[in-house]
Amino acid sequence: MKIIVPVKRVIDYNVRPRVKPDGSGVDIANVKMSMNPFDEIAVEEAIQLKEKGAAEEVIAVSIGPAKAADTLRTALAMGADRAILIETDEVVEPLAVAKILQKIVEEEAPGLVILGKQAIDDDANQTGQMLAALTGRPQGTFASKVDIAGDSVTVTREVDGGSETVSLTLPAIVTADLRLNEPRYASLPNIMKAKKKPLETRSPADFGVDITPRLTTLKVVEPPVRQAGIKVGSVDELVAKLKEMGAVA
Amino acid sequence: MSVLVLVEHEGGAVKEATLPVVTAAAALGPVVALVAGDGADARAAADAAATIAGVEKVLLAADAAYANQLAENIAPLVVSLMAEHDAFLAPATTTGKNIAPRVAALLDVMQISEITSVEGPKTFTRPIYAGNAIATVESRDAKLVITVRGTSFAKADAAGGSASVEEVTAGGDAGLSSFVSLEASKNERPELTSAGVVVSGGRALKDAETFEQYIVPLADKLGAAVGASRAAVDAGYISNDHQVGQTGKIVAPELYIAVGISGAIQHLAGMKDSKLIVAINKDEDAPIFQIADIGLVADLFEAVPELTGKI
């Protein structure tokens, strides 16, 4: 079977985002960009499933500006077989991303789509669930373990009170949580080889999907700044301070 | 505007995570609580939901297909009820986050994730970039689908209401997924997201035994919940449902004590709205000190037992 892995180019997770002074958004010009960390985990899982013989082909897909091709090359260097870039400079919300992915799923008929559980820029945590809804397929969200057996997939999910295991009929949609695996680094030879792998470029219009945002961002502001704190020199001082503030009896 | 609220429940009781959602929903319009579950447990949870102040009506959907809150079965139920409601609100718990986007896509609307305030009938604020920016967004969709960050809204009073309970027809099993098992983590301490005090440990705790030996007595002394950084969870010091941060749980207790936690962006995203933050770390340049109200630069292996003994 085929596995499709959608990946997103986002501001690098180590970069502290700066809000633009005009309140229109976060400044991403001249900021280091990388593959969304959860998507790296999704790519790794797809490649591991291929290495185990559970999948024949891994297709990486990204929706975004021309530069998102770099993110796809990273996925190819990790081991994906080919890539599709749906190029647009517009902001694409999870619902629109899910609609484009739905069309790709119709074309490619994958057995599994593995996404990251959330992107670290919009923190939405929606696209996988939405894709599952639109394709009418089951969803295994926040996955920490994925086992394919016959025509079903067993997914262990990280839930608030522990971990839950569900069985889903294939084809299915899975979203990766942090503890699913440890993504590999692309080696230099593989980075070189990735440059020769196929990368097809298309546009949202090719799929007939309207990507007009449903949400209007009125403003983006910095979170409230915390008052500067104090440093104490000893545990006794700390205890005294906590008592003075009424934090402990 | 009539607002449908997904009630999170377990063992016949309404989970606390539901209460702030009722508060957020009440800001939009009359609140109708939806209890989807199986058998006597669901019935008891519906009766409990009927006593939440601000709930006008409870809808009870009882069916074996809803026993484990599988999104494939619950989402179509919610969609069928949305013909009569204008908004669907769910807690931003793993249950809510699993179900709500599936509902939104079936209704062809964009979900608004983890709102932290209601600014108008269609305008909300929500944190983005791990809480490093707050966006105000306005929906252009006809219906609203929203998840609510519990720590940002007051809890509705669990008593004082007297709503009627009405049964709704269940749609049954979609036949796409099935529940296999739940491995619940044992936890005798307060629930992390609603605790008044949280004591969290990081990588500096060395191993699971040391974590247990230093963090737990301090937490027990304070009647606190135990939290952890991603590093501590990844290293196996404690199970992952204790993780505080962008990808773990969001907490905002009265007192948050960070022990041996450096304070990465992703961790701060989960706790920086705490009322009082105390940091104990031997590295005086650790970023946690930039947001801590009280910082103690000290070796935690000496300071924590001393602190435990003196409070």
XYZ file of C-alpha atoms in Angstrom, chain A residues 11 13-17 19 26 28 38 93-95 99 117-126 129-130 132-134 136-142 154 157-169 177-179 212-224 226-236 238-239 241-243 245 247-248, chain B residues 8 68 70-72 93-95 97-99 101-102 104-106 108-113 123 126-141 175-185 222 230 233-234 240-241 243 246-247 249 255 265-266 272-278 280 284 289 291-297 303 306-307 310-311:
170
model
C 9.118 28.584 11.934
C 10.815 25.289 17.010
C 13.849 26.857 18.677
C 13.080 30.342 17.374
C 11.212 32.669 19.669
C 8.471 34.191 17.505
C 4.815 39.675 16.907
C 4.055 37.028 13.558
C 8.451 35.150 9.697
C 5.386 16.325 14.459
C -6.437 26.959 6.971
C -6.709 23.351 8.195
C -10.137 22.926 6.571
C -9.981 19.449 1.345
C -0.878 15.879 15.524
C -0.495 19.652 15.294
C 1.609 22.326 13.629
C 3.648 24.401 16.063
C 2.697 27.687 14.362
C -1.119 27.764 14.422
C -1.351 25.042 17.142
C -4.703 24.022 15.610
C -4.625 20.211 15.910
C -7.382 19.800 13.303
C -9.362 14.783 12.033
C -10.838 16.936 9.255
C -10.682 11.680 8.244
C -14.136 13.288 8.287
C -14.010 14.370 4.629
C -15.183 9.149 5.710
C -12.294 7.170 7.188
C -11.468 6.300 10.816
C -8.902 8.366 12.720
C -6.148 7.369 15.125
C -5.104 10.679 16.654
C -2.150 11.377 18.994
C -4.057 -0.850 15.732
C -3.201 6.902 21.500
C -1.919 9.303 24.141
C -5.020 10.449 26.005
C -5.423 12.601 29.123
C -5.732 9.731 31.595
C -3.169 7.360 30.115
C -3.013 5.533 26.813
C -5.843 4.074 24.789
C -5.702 1.464 22.048
C -8.145 1.454 19.149
C -8.483 -0.704 16.063
C -9.268 1.045 12.772
C -10.414 -0.357 9.447
C 2.368 12.293 18.776
C 5.861 13.039 20.071
C 6.520 9.588 21.450
C -10.557 31.429 1.042
C -10.038 31.657 4.827
C -13.122 31.228 7.004
C -11.482 32.982 9.923
C -10.398 36.602 9.792
C -7.465 37.454 12.030
C -8.352 40.840 13.475
C -5.116 41.266 15.376
C -2.163 39.441 16.861
C -0.597 40.708 20.075
C 2.161 39.701 22.474
C 0.916 37.789 25.505
C 0.844 39.804 28.731
C 4.908 38.824 33.591
C 6.194 41.169 36.275
C 9.897 40.690 36.853
C 10.434 38.282 39.694
C 12.928 38.135 42.508
C 15.698 35.735 43.376
C 16.090 34.424 46.868
C 19.337 33.224 48.400
C 18.172 30.311 50.498
C 15.356 27.854 51.122
C 14.478 29.772 54.307
C 11.908 31.043 49.755
C 9.661 29.619 52.478
C 8.385 34.614 50.777
C 5.813 31.897 50.019
C 4.251 32.390 53.454
C 2.400 35.788 49.732
C 0.981 30.613 48.829
C 1.630 28.147 51.628
C -16.884 14.889 29.185
C -15.657 4.955 24.472
C -14.997 7.195 19.462
C -14.956 10.233 17.156
C -16.259 8.195 14.220
C -8.929 17.860 26.150
C -7.760 14.889 24.104
C -11.432 13.850 23.808
C -9.649 17.733 20.257
C -10.343 14.336 18.739
C -14.056 14.887 18.106
C -12.514 18.941 14.157
C -14.324 15.913 12.740
C -16.358 20.925 11.944
C -15.298 19.303 8.673
C -18.621 17.449 8.371
C -17.941 22.457 6.398
C -16.803 25.035 8.954
C -13.374 25.979 10.330
C -12.889 25.022 13.955
C -11.519 27.603 16.360
C -9.065 25.789 18.645
C -14.958 36.783 17.814
C -6.612 32.056 21.012
C -2.904 31.498 21.591
C -0.659 30.627 18.643
C 3.069 29.826 18.336
C 3.196 27.991 21.676
C 1.508 30.888 23.436
C 4.034 33.448 22.197
C 1.274 35.370 20.427
C -2.433 35.845 21.021
C -4.626 36.070 17.931
C -8.097 37.596 17.839
C -10.103 35.811 15.169
C -13.570 36.306 13.743
C -15.453 33.455 12.126
C -17.326 33.891 8.864
C -18.972 30.486 9.117
C -18.366 0.503 11.908
C -15.023 2.153 11.191
C -13.270 1.819 14.508
C -13.388 -0.100 17.742
C -12.073 0.367 21.240
C -9.482 -2.212 22.306
C -8.201 -1.158 25.717
C -7.348 1.689 28.031
C -4.244 1.728 30.139
C -5.146 4.302 32.749
C -2.262 5.768 34.670
C 1.544 20.763 49.294
C 9.109 16.695 28.045
C 8.864 12.177 30.256
C 11.040 11.139 27.316
C 3.547 11.100 29.472
C 0.163 12.234 30.778
C 3.729 16.374 30.628
C 2.595 22.953 24.204
C 2.047 19.289 23.401
C -1.266 19.707 29.322
C 1.350 27.976 42.541
C 9.488 27.700 24.933
C 7.445 24.511 24.625
C 3.150 30.573 32.085
C -0.372 31.618 33.069
C 0.164 30.222 36.577
C -0.474 32.816 39.294
C 2.815 32.325 41.118
C 5.816 30.595 39.567
C 8.709 29.320 41.668
C 14.593 25.936 41.582
C 21.279 30.905 37.121
C 14.119 32.500 35.802
C 9.288 34.198 34.072
C 9.605 32.944 37.660
C 8.213 35.180 40.392
C 10.561 33.625 42.909
C 13.786 31.990 41.817
C 16.223 29.979 43.888
C 19.597 29.169 42.360
C 17.101 22.483 48.287
C 14.989 21.151 52.803
C 11.950 22.904 51.311
C 10.195 23.446 56.113
C 6.705 23.922 54.686
